[in-house]
Amino acid sequence: MLTMLQLNNKVENTDMFYNFRKDACDSYKRNMQKAHLLIEGNYSVLFGNGLEMLKATIKDKEHPMAFSGVSVLGIDVVHNINFKYNVPLLGCRSPHVTMSNLYLCKNVECRAIDTYFNLSKQILCVNSIKNNILERANSCDFDSDAMLVTDSEQIILAVKKNYNNFLVPTNLTVAQKTNRKNTWEDKADLDVKTSVNKIGEIINLSQELNTKIWHMINTGLEAKSIEVQNVFTDVCQLAIMSCIEIDSAKKEFSINISKELEILRNKYKETELVKETIIQKTLKDGTVKENKTHEVAEDSIKELYQEMILLKKDGQDYKYFMKKYNLQDYKEMKIRPYFMQYMMDKKYLENYIFQPYHTSMDYIETIIEKKYRKDKIKRRDSLDKGFSTFTQMFTLGSEIKMKNANKKQIDVIVNGVYNLKNETSKIWNNENLENTEKYKRANDLKNNYIKEISKMKVNAETIKKIIKNLDEAQQLKRKNKGAEIIECELTGIARKLLSILFKSHTTEFIRIFAEHKEDIPKLRLVHKNDDIIGKEIIKIYNLEYIAN
């Protein structure tokens, strides 16, 4: 699509490009809803006290370069050549369990370090001498651990507001020494003890409690209030538990992580009484799909429901009263923050009710949904203006004549893509495979088919005829909105078909659109000495561009 756009701007008016752009926007939306947000900066590998380690190798303690116990970098001072010097930076390591895992520091020039080390932009030199950076970064070490580092003024200002209101969780638990031998028995024992890892559950619960903390702060409580700090103390416990779980393969602790998780879950368990309704919807193919909806009960219903629960606890037959007051359709459901529904497997969604909190992630969800609704309206309006087809770009004087197309090749290629689509669908519908494995198999399948098609001598005329067939199928579909046109319509494989033709026969494919090439303005990055007065500035990822 991008290659065709570079040759002819009319491509953006086609149905196929509209669908391509819509899918791209949907993909960005889904990523943002999962908190995959782009931050100015990069991931940098931590390099701790490298110069001091060199100095420590000097045996002569009287030598001027011998290690004196002091770091060339001060407390919370770092050295990184990717950012400007004498500016504040923010570091954040994954897993990020609590707000006190954030690290504010100052980036400085250090010629001594640059003299002895050949550093890349992705190396962050830090000082852990008389500095709690290792605990602040959630028990990090220097065996290739990395931090997200940013110089974003907006984010740094937000972090500074509460940076000193939350103490750094410090792991003081004592690991048990276990004498193990390199035997099958000891290996099996270690496998059993580390087979159930709770790190995911720990991080999820910490996120729920962090949401609770920010909701409390954003609705009037002070960060240092007893109510907030009590919740934060439990978040700190989860931070330590995450470290224990990560180190469980190397050390053994006399702590029952599962039991501690259960205690904290029950402590903060919140439920809502809802009425469950099943709505049936008949799809185009005749199948009936059931969707569950949940309506929150009124306060009077909640009080009545609790009375019925008390009857049950007293050993009385409460079912009669449940039916009498029409309460059998109500049930208690666990509450989770609104944004978490976008991070969970769909099959678990019906077990929870999602409510918005005054927290940054729920603010983001609200912004995305409002913005996306407006964009969808704009794109829908553009459809009414009338979209062109690819073949409307092709002039009558073209040297590439469709009458010279190889019809047998067209049937082979199109049927092959149909089969590819069906086989790919089987892979993605296989519930026994992880998503990474599904992606790998589907990608391998497509690449193998591209190699197969590449062996055929397909000319530009044949590709042009396929594109015309796609256009005609799309036009037919638009005239018969909602109706089934043909059993295996071409529109269902349009983009996959073009993608395969482009990758397998790039030169011939480009020839078709190169015939109708337009002068397309290109964007150029703005430089310091550029005269930009009166010119339109286009910002992409906070970088400024002008049309060249």
Coordinates of C-alpha atoms in Angstrom, one line a residue:
M1 CA 0.0 0.0 0.0
L2 CA 2.7 2.4 0.9
T3 CA 4.7 1.7 -2.3
M4 CA 1.6 2.3 -4.4
L5 CA 0.9 5.6 -2.5
Q6 CA 4.4 6.8 -3.3
L7 CA 3.6 6.3 -7.0
N8 CA 0.0 7.6 -7.2
N9 CA -1.9 9.5 -4.6
K10 CA -5.3 8.3 -6.0
V11 CA -4.6 5.0 -4.2
E12 CA -5.9 6.6 -1.0
N13 CA -9.4 6.9 -2.5
T14 CA -9.8 3.1 -3.1
D15 CA -11.9 0.8 -0.9
M16 CA -8.9 -1.4 -0.3
F17 CA -6.8 1.5 1.1
Y18 CA -9.8 2.6 3.2
N19 CA -9.9 -0.9 4.8
F20 CA -6.1 -1.0 5.1
R21 CA -6.1 2.4 6.9
K22 CA -9.1 1.4 9.1
D23 CA -7.3 -1.8 10.2
A24 CA -4.1 0.1 10.9
C25 CA -6.0 2.6 13.1
D26 CA -7.8 -0.3 14.9
S27 CA -4.4 -1.9 15.5
Y28 CA -3.0 1.3 17.0
K29 CA -6.2 1.6 19.2
R30 CA -5.9 -1.9 20.5
N31 CA -2.2 -1.3 21.3
M32 CA -2.9 1.9 23.2
Q33 CA -5.7 0.3 25.1
K34 CA -3.2 -2.3 26.3
A35 CA -1.0 0.6 27.5
H36 CA 1.5 0.2 24.7
L37 CA 2.2 3.9 24.5
L38 CA 5.2 5.4 22.7
I39 CA 7.5 7.3 25.0
E40 CA 10.3 9.6 23.9
G41 CA 13.6 7.8 24.8
N42 CA 14.8 4.2 24.6
Y43 CA 15.6 1.1 26.6
S44 CA 19.1 1.3 27.9
V45 CA 21.3 -1.5 29.5
L46 CA 22.5 -0.6 33.0
F47 CA 26.3 -0.4 33.4
G48 CA 27.1 -0.1 37.1
N49 CA 30.3 1.5 38.3
G50 CA 32.4 0.3 35.4
L51 CA 35.3 2.8 36.0
E52 CA 35.4 1.8 39.7
M53 CA 35.6 -1.9 38.8
L54 CA 38.7 -1.1 36.6
K55 CA 40.2 1.0 39.4
A56 CA 39.7 -1.9 41.9
T57 CA 42.0 -4.1 39.8
I58 CA 45.0 -1.8 40.7
K59 CA 46.7 -3.6 43.6
D60 CA 48.9 -0.5 44.6
K61 CA 46.4 1.4 46.8
E62 CA 48.8 4.4 46.7
H63 CA 48.4 4.7 42.9
P64 CA 46.4 7.9 42.0
M65 CA 44.0 5.8 39.9
A66 CA 43.4 3.2 42.6
F67 CA 39.8 2.8 43.9
S68 CA 39.1 5.1 46.8
G69 CA 35.6 4.0 47.6
V70 CA 34.0 7.0 45.8
S71 CA 32.2 6.9 42.4
V72 CA 33.1 9.2 39.6
L73 CA 29.3 9.7 39.3
G74 CA 27.5 11.2 42.3
I75 CA 24.2 10.0 43.9
D76 CA 21.4 9.7 41.3
V77 CA 23.8 10.9 38.6
V78 CA 24.1 9.0 35.3
H79 CA 26.0 9.1 32.1
N80 CA 24.4 8.4 28.7
I81 CA 25.4 9.8 25.3
N82 CA 21.9 9.5 23.9
F83 CA 20.5 12.5 25.8
K84 CA 21.7 16.0 26.4
Y85 CA 23.9 16.6 29.4
N86 CA 22.8 18.4 32.6
V87 CA 19.1 17.4 32.0
P88 CA 16.9 15.3 34.2
L89 CA 16.0 11.8 33.1
L90 CA 13.5 9.2 34.3
G91 CA 14.3 5.5 34.4
C92 CA 11.7 2.8 34.7
R93 CA 12.5 -1.0 34.8
S94 CA 10.1 -3.8 34.1
P95 CA 8.4 -5.3 36.0
H96 CA 7.2 -2.0 37.3
V97 CA 5.3 -2.9 40.4
T98 CA 5.0 0.4 42.2
M99 CA 5.4 4.1 41.8
S100 CA 8.6 4.0 44.0
N101 CA 10.2 1.8 41.3
L102 CA 10.7 5.1 39.3
Y103 CA 14.2 6.6 39.2
L104 CA 14.8 10.3 38.8
C105 CA 18.4 11.2 37.9
K106 CA 20.6 13.8 36.2
N107 CA 22.5 13.0 33.0
V108 CA 26.1 14.4 33.0
E109 CA 29.1 14.4 30.8
C110 CA 31.9 12.1 32.0
R111 CA 35.1 12.1 30.0
A112 CA 36.8 9.7 32.4
I113 CA 34.2 7.0 31.5
D114 CA 34.3 7.8 27.8
T115 CA 38.1 7.5 27.9
Y116 CA 38.1 3.9 29.0
F117 CA 34.8 2.6 27.6
N118 CA 33.4 2.6 24.0
L119 CA 29.7 3.1 24.8
S120 CA 26.7 3.1 22.5
K121 CA 23.6 5.2 23.0
Q122 CA 21.8 2.3 24.6
I123 CA 24.2 2.1 27.6
L124 CA 23.3 3.9 30.8
C125 CA 26.2 4.3 33.3
V126 CA 24.9 4.4 36.9
N127 CA 26.3 4.5 40.4
S128 CA 25.1 2.1 43.1
I129 CA 27.7 3.1 45.7
K130 CA 25.8 4.5 48.7
N131 CA 22.8 4.7 46.4
N132 CA 19.7 2.5 46.5
I133 CA 19.2 2.3 42.8
L134 CA 19.2 -1.5 42.8
E135 CA 16.2 -1.7 45.2
R136 CA 14.5 1.3 43.5
A137 CA 14.7 -0.6 40.2
N138 CA 13.0 -3.6 41.9
S139 CA 16.1 -5.6 42.7
C140 CA 17.9 -5.1 39.4
D141 CA 21.5 -6.1 38.8
F142 CA 24.1 -5.6 36.1
D143 CA 23.8 -8.8 34.1
S144 CA 22.2 -7.0 31.1
D145 CA 19.1 -5.6 33.0
A146 CA 17.6 -2.6 31.1
M147 CA 15.6 0.5 31.9
L148 CA 13.2 2.6 29.9
V149 CA 14.9 6.0 29.9
T150 CA 13.1 9.2 28.9
D151 CA 13.7 13.0 29.1
S152 CA 10.0 13.8 28.6
E153 CA 9.4 17.0 30.7
Q154 CA 5.7 16.2 31.0
I155 CA 6.3 12.7 32.5
I156 CA 9.2 13.9 34.7
L157 CA 7.0 16.7 36.2
A158 CA 4.2 14.3 36.9
V159 CA 6.6 11.9 38.7
K160 CA 8.1 14.7 40.8
K161 CA 4.8 15.4 42.4
N162 CA 4.8 12.3 44.5
Y163 CA 8.4 11.1 44.1
N164 CA 9.2 11.5 47.9
N165 CA 5.8 10.4 49.1
F166 CA 6.4 6.7 48.6
L167 CA 9.3 4.9 50.1
V168 CA 11.4 2.3 48.2
P169 CA 10.4 -1.3 49.0
T170 CA 13.5 -3.2 50.2
N171 CA 13.8 -7.0 50.2
L172 CA 15.1 -8.2 53.7
T173 CA 13.8 -11.7 53.4
V174 CA 16.4 -14.4 54.0
A175 CA 16.9 -17.2 51.4
Q176 CA 17.4 -20.7 52.5
K177 CA 20.6 -22.4 51.5
T178 CA 19.9 -25.6 49.7
N179 CA 22.7 -28.0 48.8
R180 CA 21.9 -29.4 45.4
K181 CA 23.8 -31.8 43.2
N182 CA 23.9 -32.1 39.4
T183 CA 21.6 -35.2 39.5
W184 CA 18.3 -36.0 37.8
E185 CA 16.6 -36.2 41.2
D186 CA 17.7 -32.7 42.3
K187 CA 16.8 -31.2 38.9
A188 CA 13.3 -32.7 39.0
D189 CA 12.8 -31.4 42.5
L190 CA 13.9 -27.9 41.4
D191 CA 11.5 -28.1 38.4
V192 CA 8.6 -29.0 40.7
K193 CA 9.3 -26.2 43.1
T194 CA 9.5 -23.6 40.3
S195 CA 6.8 -25.0 38.0
V196 CA 4.0 -22.7 39.4
N197 CA 5.2 -19.1 39.0
K198 CA 2.9 -16.4 40.3
I199 CA 4.7 -13.4 38.8
G200 CA 1.8 -12.6 36.5
E201 CA -0.8 -12.7 39.3
I202 CA 1.4 -10.6 41.5
I203 CA 1.8 -7.9 38.9
N204 CA -1.9 -7.9 38.1
L205 CA -2.9 -7.5 41.7
S206 CA -0.3 -4.7 42.2
Q207 CA -1.8 -2.9 39.2
E208 CA -5.3 -3.1 40.8
L209 CA -4.0 -1.7 44.1
N210 CA -2.0 1.0 42.3
T211 CA -5.3 2.0 40.6
K212 CA -6.9 2.1 44.0
I213 CA -4.1 4.4 45.3
W214 CA -4.4 6.9 42.4
H215 CA -8.2 6.9 42.7
M216 CA -7.9 7.8 46.3
I217 CA -5.4 10.6 45.6
N218 CA -7.3 11.9 42.6
T219 CA -10.5 12.1 44.6
G220 CA -9.2 14.1 47.5
L221 CA -6.9 12.1 49.8
E222 CA -3.2 13.1 50.4
A223 CA -0.5 10.7 49.2
K224 CA 0.9 10.6 52.8
S225 CA -2.5 9.9 54.3
I226 CA -2.8 6.7 56.4
E227 CA -5.5 5.3 54.0
V228 CA -3.2 5.7 51.0
Q229 CA 0.0 4.5 52.8
N230 CA -1.8 1.4 54.1
V231 CA -2.6 0.3 50.6
F232 CA 0.9 1.3 49.4
T233 CA 2.5 -1.0 52.1
D234 CA 0.7 -4.0 50.6
V235 CA 1.9 -2.9 47.1
C236 CA 5.4 -2.9 48.5
Q237 CA 4.9 -6.4 49.8
L238 CA 3.8 -7.4 46.3
A239 CA 7.0 -5.8 44.9
I240 CA 9.1 -8.0 47.2
M241 CA 7.0 -11.0 46.3
S242 CA 7.7 -10.3 42.6
C243 CA 11.5 -10.3 43.3
I244 CA 11.2 -13.6 45.2
E245 CA 9.3 -15.2 42.3
I246 CA 11.8 -14.0 39.8
D247 CA 14.7 -15.4 41.9
S248 CA 12.9 -18.7 42.7
A249 CA 15.0 -20.7 40.4
K250 CA 18.2 -19.5 42.1
K251 CA 17.1 -19.2 45.7
E252 CA 14.5 -20.8 48.0
F253 CA 12.5 -18.8 50.5
S254 CA 10.3 -20.0 53.4
I255 CA 7.4 -18.0 52.1
N256 CA 4.1 -19.3 50.7
I257 CA 3.5 -16.9 47.8
S258 CA 0.1 -18.4 46.9
K259 CA -1.2 -18.0 50.5
E260 CA 0.1 -14.4 50.7
L261 CA -1.6 -13.6 47.4
E262 CA -4.9 -15.1 48.6
I263 CA -4.7 -13.0 51.8
L264 CA -4.2 -9.8 49.8
R265 CA -6.9 -10.6 47.3
N266 CA -9.5 -11.2 50.0
K267 CA -8.4 -8.0 51.8
Y268 CA -9.2 -5.9 48.7
K269 CA -11.9 -8.0 47.2
E270 CA -14.7 -5.7 45.8
T271 CA -17.9 -7.0 44.3
E272 CA -21.0 -5.5 42.6
L273 CA -24.5 -7.0 42.5
V274 CA -25.6 -7.3 38.9
K275 CA -28.4 -8.8 36.9
E276 CA -27.2 -11.0 34.1
T277 CA -29.2 -11.1 30.8
I278 CA -28.5 -13.2 27.8
I279 CA -29.1 -11.5 24.4
Q280 CA -29.3 -13.7 21.3
K281 CA -28.2 -12.3 17.9
T282 CA -28.7 -14.1 14.6
L283 CA -25.7 -13.7 12.3
K284 CA -25.7 -13.6 8.5
D285 CA -24.8 -17.3 8.2
G286 CA -27.9 -18.2 10.3
T287 CA -26.0 -19.1 13.5
V288 CA -27.2 -17.7 16.8
K289 CA -24.6 -15.9 19.0
E290 CA -25.3 -15.3 22.7
N291 CA -23.9 -12.3 24.5
K292 CA -24.2 -11.7 28.2
T293 CA -25.0 -8.2 29.5
H294 CA -24.7 -7.1 33.2
E295 CA -26.9 -4.4 34.7
V296 CA -25.9 -3.0 38.1
A297 CA -28.6 -3.5 40.7
E298 CA -30.3 -0.6 42.6
D299 CA -29.5 0.0 46.2
S300 CA -32.8 -1.4 47.4
I301 CA -32.2 -4.6 45.5
K302 CA -28.7 -4.9 47.0
E303 CA -30.1 -4.6 50.6
L304 CA -32.7 -7.2 49.9
Y305 CA -30.1 -9.5 48.4
Q306 CA -27.8 -9.2 51.5
E307 CA -30.8 -10.2 53.7
M308 CA -31.2 -13.3 51.6
I309 CA -27.5 -14.1 52.0
L310 CA -27.9 -13.8 55.8
L311 CA -30.9 -16.2 55.7
K312 CA -28.5 -18.7 53.9
K313 CA -25.8 -18.2 56.6
D314 CA -28.4 -18.9 59.3
G315 CA -29.2 -22.2 57.7
Q316 CA -32.6 -21.2 56.4
D317 CA -34.1 -22.1 53.0
Y318 CA -33.5 -18.8 51.2
K319 CA -34.2 -20.1 47.7
Y320 CA -38.0 -19.5 48.2
F321 CA -37.4 -15.9 49.0
M322 CA -34.9 -15.4 46.2
K323 CA -37.6 -16.5 43.8
K324 CA -40.4 -14.6 45.6
Y325 CA -38.5 -11.3 45.2
N326 CA -37.2 -12.2 41.7
L327 CA -33.5 -12.2 42.8
Q328 CA -32.4 -15.4 41.2
D329 CA -31.1 -13.6 38.1
Y330 CA -28.8 -11.5 40.3
K331 CA -25.2 -12.4 41.3
E332 CA -22.2 -10.9 42.8
M333 CA -19.3 -10.2 40.4
K334 CA -15.8 -9.1 41.1
I335 CA -14.9 -5.5 40.2
R336 CA -11.8 -4.7 38.2
P337 CA -10.6 -1.4 36.7
Y338 CA -12.1 -0.5 33.4
F339 CA -8.8 -0.7 31.4
M340 CA -8.1 -4.2 32.5
Q341 CA -10.7 -5.7 30.1
Y342 CA -8.4 -4.8 27.2
M343 CA -5.5 -6.8 28.7
M344 CA -7.4 -10.0 29.6
D345 CA -8.2 -13.0 27.5
K346 CA -11.7 -12.6 26.2
K347 CA -12.9 -15.9 27.7
Y348 CA -12.4 -14.5 31.2
L349 CA -14.2 -11.2 30.6
E350 CA -17.7 -12.5 31.6
N351 CA -16.3 -13.3 35.1
Y352 CA -15.8 -9.6 36.0
I353 CA -17.6 -6.2 35.9
F354 CA -15.3 -3.4 34.8
Q355 CA -15.7 0.1 36.4
P356 CA -13.8 3.3 35.6
Y357 CA -11.5 4.8 38.3
H358 CA -9.8 8.1 38.5
T359 CA -6.5 6.8 37.3
S360 CA -4.3 7.5 34.3
M361 CA -5.1 4.3 32.4
D362 CA -8.9 4.8 32.6
Y363 CA -8.4 8.4 31.6
I364 CA -6.5 7.1 28.5
E365 CA -9.3 4.6 27.7
T366 CA -11.9 7.4 27.8
I367 CA -9.8 9.7 25.5
I368 CA -9.2 6.8 23.0
E369 CA -12.9 5.9 22.9
K370 CA -14.1 9.5 22.4
K371 CA -11.4 10.2 19.8
Y372 CA -12.0 6.9 18.0
R373 CA -15.7 7.5 17.7
K374 CA -15.1 10.9 16.0
D375 CA -12.6 9.3 13.6
K376 CA -15.0 6.5 12.7
I377 CA -17.6 9.2 11.8
K378 CA -15.1 11.0 9.6
R379 CA -14.1 7.9 7.7
R380 CA -17.8 6.8 7.3
D381 CA -18.6 10.3 5.8
S382 CA -15.7 9.9 3.3
L383 CA -17.3 6.8 2.0
D384 CA -20.4 8.7 0.8
K385 CA -18.2 10.9 -1.4
G386 CA -17.5 7.9 -3.6
F387 CA -14.3 5.9 -3.7
S388 CA -12.4 5.2 -6.9
T389 CA -11.0 1.9 -8.1
F390 CA -7.5 1.0 -9.0
T391 CA -8.4 0.5 -12.7
Q392 CA -9.8 4.1 -12.8
M393 CA -6.1 5.2 -12.6
F394 CA -5.1 3.1 -15.6
T395 CA -5.1 5.3 -18.8
L396 CA -6.2 4.0 -22.2
G397 CA -2.8 4.5 -23.6
S398 CA -1.2 2.0 -21.3
E399 CA 1.5 -0.3 -22.7
I400 CA 0.4 -3.1 -20.3
K401 CA -2.6 -4.7 -22.0
M402 CA -4.9 -7.0 -20.0
K403 CA -5.7 -9.0 -23.0
N404 CA -2.2 -10.5 -22.7
A405 CA -3.0 -11.8 -19.2
N406 CA -2.4 -15.5 -18.5
K407 CA -5.9 -16.7 -17.3
K408 CA -4.6 -20.1 -16.2
Q409 CA -2.0 -18.4 -13.9
I410 CA -4.8 -16.2 -12.5
D411 CA -6.8 -19.3 -11.5
V412 CA -3.8 -21.0 -9.9
I413 CA -2.7 -17.9 -8.0
V414 CA -6.2 -17.0 -6.7
N415 CA -7.1 -20.5 -5.7
G416 CA -3.8 -20.8 -3.9
V417 CA -4.5 -17.7 -1.9
Y418 CA -7.9 -19.0 -1.0
N419 CA -6.3 -22.2 0.3
L420 CA -3.7 -20.1 2.1
K421 CA -6.4 -18.1 3.8
N422 CA -8.2 -21.3 4.9
E423 CA -5.1 -22.9 6.3
T424 CA -4.1 -19.7 8.1
S425 CA -7.6 -19.5 9.7
K426 CA -7.1 -23.1 11.0
I427 CA -3.9 -22.1 12.6
W428 CA -5.3 -19.0 14.3
N429 CA -8.4 -20.9 15.5
N430 CA -6.2 -23.6 17.1
E431 CA -6.7 -23.1 20.8
N432 CA -3.8 -25.5 21.6
L433 CA -1.2 -23.0 20.2
E434 CA 0.2 -19.9 21.8
N435 CA -0.1 -16.7 19.8
T436 CA 3.6 -16.5 19.1
E437 CA 3.5 -20.0 17.6
K438 CA 0.4 -19.2 15.6
Y439 CA 2.1 -16.1 14.2
K440 CA 5.2 -18.1 13.3
R441 CA 3.3 -20.9 11.6
A442 CA 1.0 -18.5 9.7
N443 CA 4.0 -16.4 8.6
D444 CA 5.9 -19.5 7.5
L445 CA 2.9 -20.7 5.5
K446 CA 2.7 -17.3 3.7
N447 CA 6.4 -17.1 3.0
N448 CA 6.4 -20.6 1.5
Y449 CA 3.6 -19.7 -0.8
I450 CA 5.4 -16.5 -1.9
K451 CA 8.4 -18.7 -2.7
E452 CA 6.2 -21.0 -4.7
I453 CA 4.6 -18.2 -6.7
S454 CA 8.0 -16.5 -7.3
K455 CA 9.0 -19.5 -9.4
M456 CA 6.2 -18.7 -11.9
K457 CA 6.9 -16.2 -14.7
V458 CA 4.0 -13.8 -14.0
N459 CA 3.9 -10.7 -16.2
A460 CA 2.5 -7.2 -15.4
E461 CA -0.5 -7.9 -17.7
T462 CA -1.6 -10.9 -15.5
I463 CA -1.2 -8.9 -12.3
K464 CA -3.2 -6.0 -13.8
K465 CA -6.0 -8.3 -14.8
I466 CA -6.1 -9.7 -11.2
I467 CA -6.4 -6.1 -9.8
K468 CA -9.2 -5.4 -12.3
N469 CA -11.1 -8.5 -11.1
L470 CA -10.6 -7.3 -7.5
D471 CA -12.1 -3.9 -8.4
E472 CA -15.1 -5.5 -10.0
A473 CA -15.7 -7.7 -7.0
Q474 CA -15.5 -4.7 -4.7
Q475 CA -17.9 -2.7 -6.8
L476 CA -20.4 -5.5 -6.9
K477 CA -20.2 -5.8 -3.1
R478 CA -20.9 -2.1 -2.6
K479 CA -24.0 -2.3 -4.9
N480 CA -25.3 -5.3 -2.9
K481 CA -24.6 -4.1 0.7
G482 CA -25.2 -6.8 3.2
A483 CA -26.1 -9.4 0.6
E484 CA -24.0 -12.5 -0.1
I485 CA -22.5 -12.0 -3.5
I486 CA -20.6 -15.3 -4.1
E487 CA -19.5 -18.0 -1.8
C488 CA -15.8 -17.2 -1.9
E489 CA -15.7 -13.5 -2.9
L490 CA -12.4 -12.0 -4.0
T491 CA -12.8 -9.1 -1.6
G492 CA -12.1 -11.5 1.3
I493 CA -8.6 -12.1 0.0
A494 CA -7.9 -8.8 -1.8
R495 CA -5.1 -7.4 0.4
K496 CA -3.5 -10.8 1.0
L497 CA -3.5 -11.4 -2.8
L498 CA -1.9 -8.1 -3.6
S499 CA 0.6 -8.5 -0.8
I500 CA 1.7 -11.9 -2.2
L501 CA 1.9 -10.6 -5.8
F502 CA 3.9 -7.6 -4.6
K503 CA 6.4 -9.7 -2.7
S504 CA 6.8 -12.4 -5.3
H505 CA 6.9 -10.2 -8.4
T506 CA 7.9 -6.7 -7.2
T507 CA 9.2 -5.4 -10.4
E508 CA 6.2 -6.3 -12.6
F509 CA 3.8 -5.1 -9.9
I510 CA 5.4 -1.7 -9.6
R511 CA 5.5 -1.4 -13.4
I512 CA 1.6 -1.1 -13.4
F513 CA 1.6 1.9 -11.1
A514 CA 4.8 3.5 -12.3
E515 CA 3.0 4.1 -15.7
H516 CA 0.7 6.5 -13.9
K517 CA 3.2 8.0 -11.5
E518 CA 2.4 11.4 -10.0
D519 CA 4.7 14.0 -8.4
I520 CA 4.1 13.3 -4.7
P521 CA 5.4 15.8 -2.2
K522 CA 7.8 14.2 0.4
L523 CA 8.4 15.1 4.0
R524 CA 11.8 16.2 5.2
L525 CA 13.0 16.5 8.8
V526 CA 13.4 20.1 9.9
H527 CA 17.0 21.1 10.6
K528 CA 18.3 23.9 12.9
N529 CA 19.1 26.2 10.0
D530 CA 15.9 25.7 8.0
D531 CA 13.8 28.7 7.1
I532 CA 10.3 27.5 8.2
I533 CA 8.5 30.9 8.2
G534 CA 5.2 30.5 6.5
K535 CA 5.6 26.8 5.9
E536 CA 3.3 24.1 7.3
I537 CA 4.9 22.1 10.1
I538 CA 3.8 18.4 10.3
K539 CA 4.6 16.7 13.6
I540 CA 5.1 12.9 13.7
Y541 CA 6.2 11.4 17.0
N542 CA 7.2 14.9 18.2
L543 CA 9.6 15.3 15.3
E544 CA 8.9 18.3 13.0
Y545 CA 8.7 17.8 9.2
I546 CA 8.1 20.1 6.2
A547 CA 7.0 19.2 2.7
N548 CA 10.0 19.1 0.3

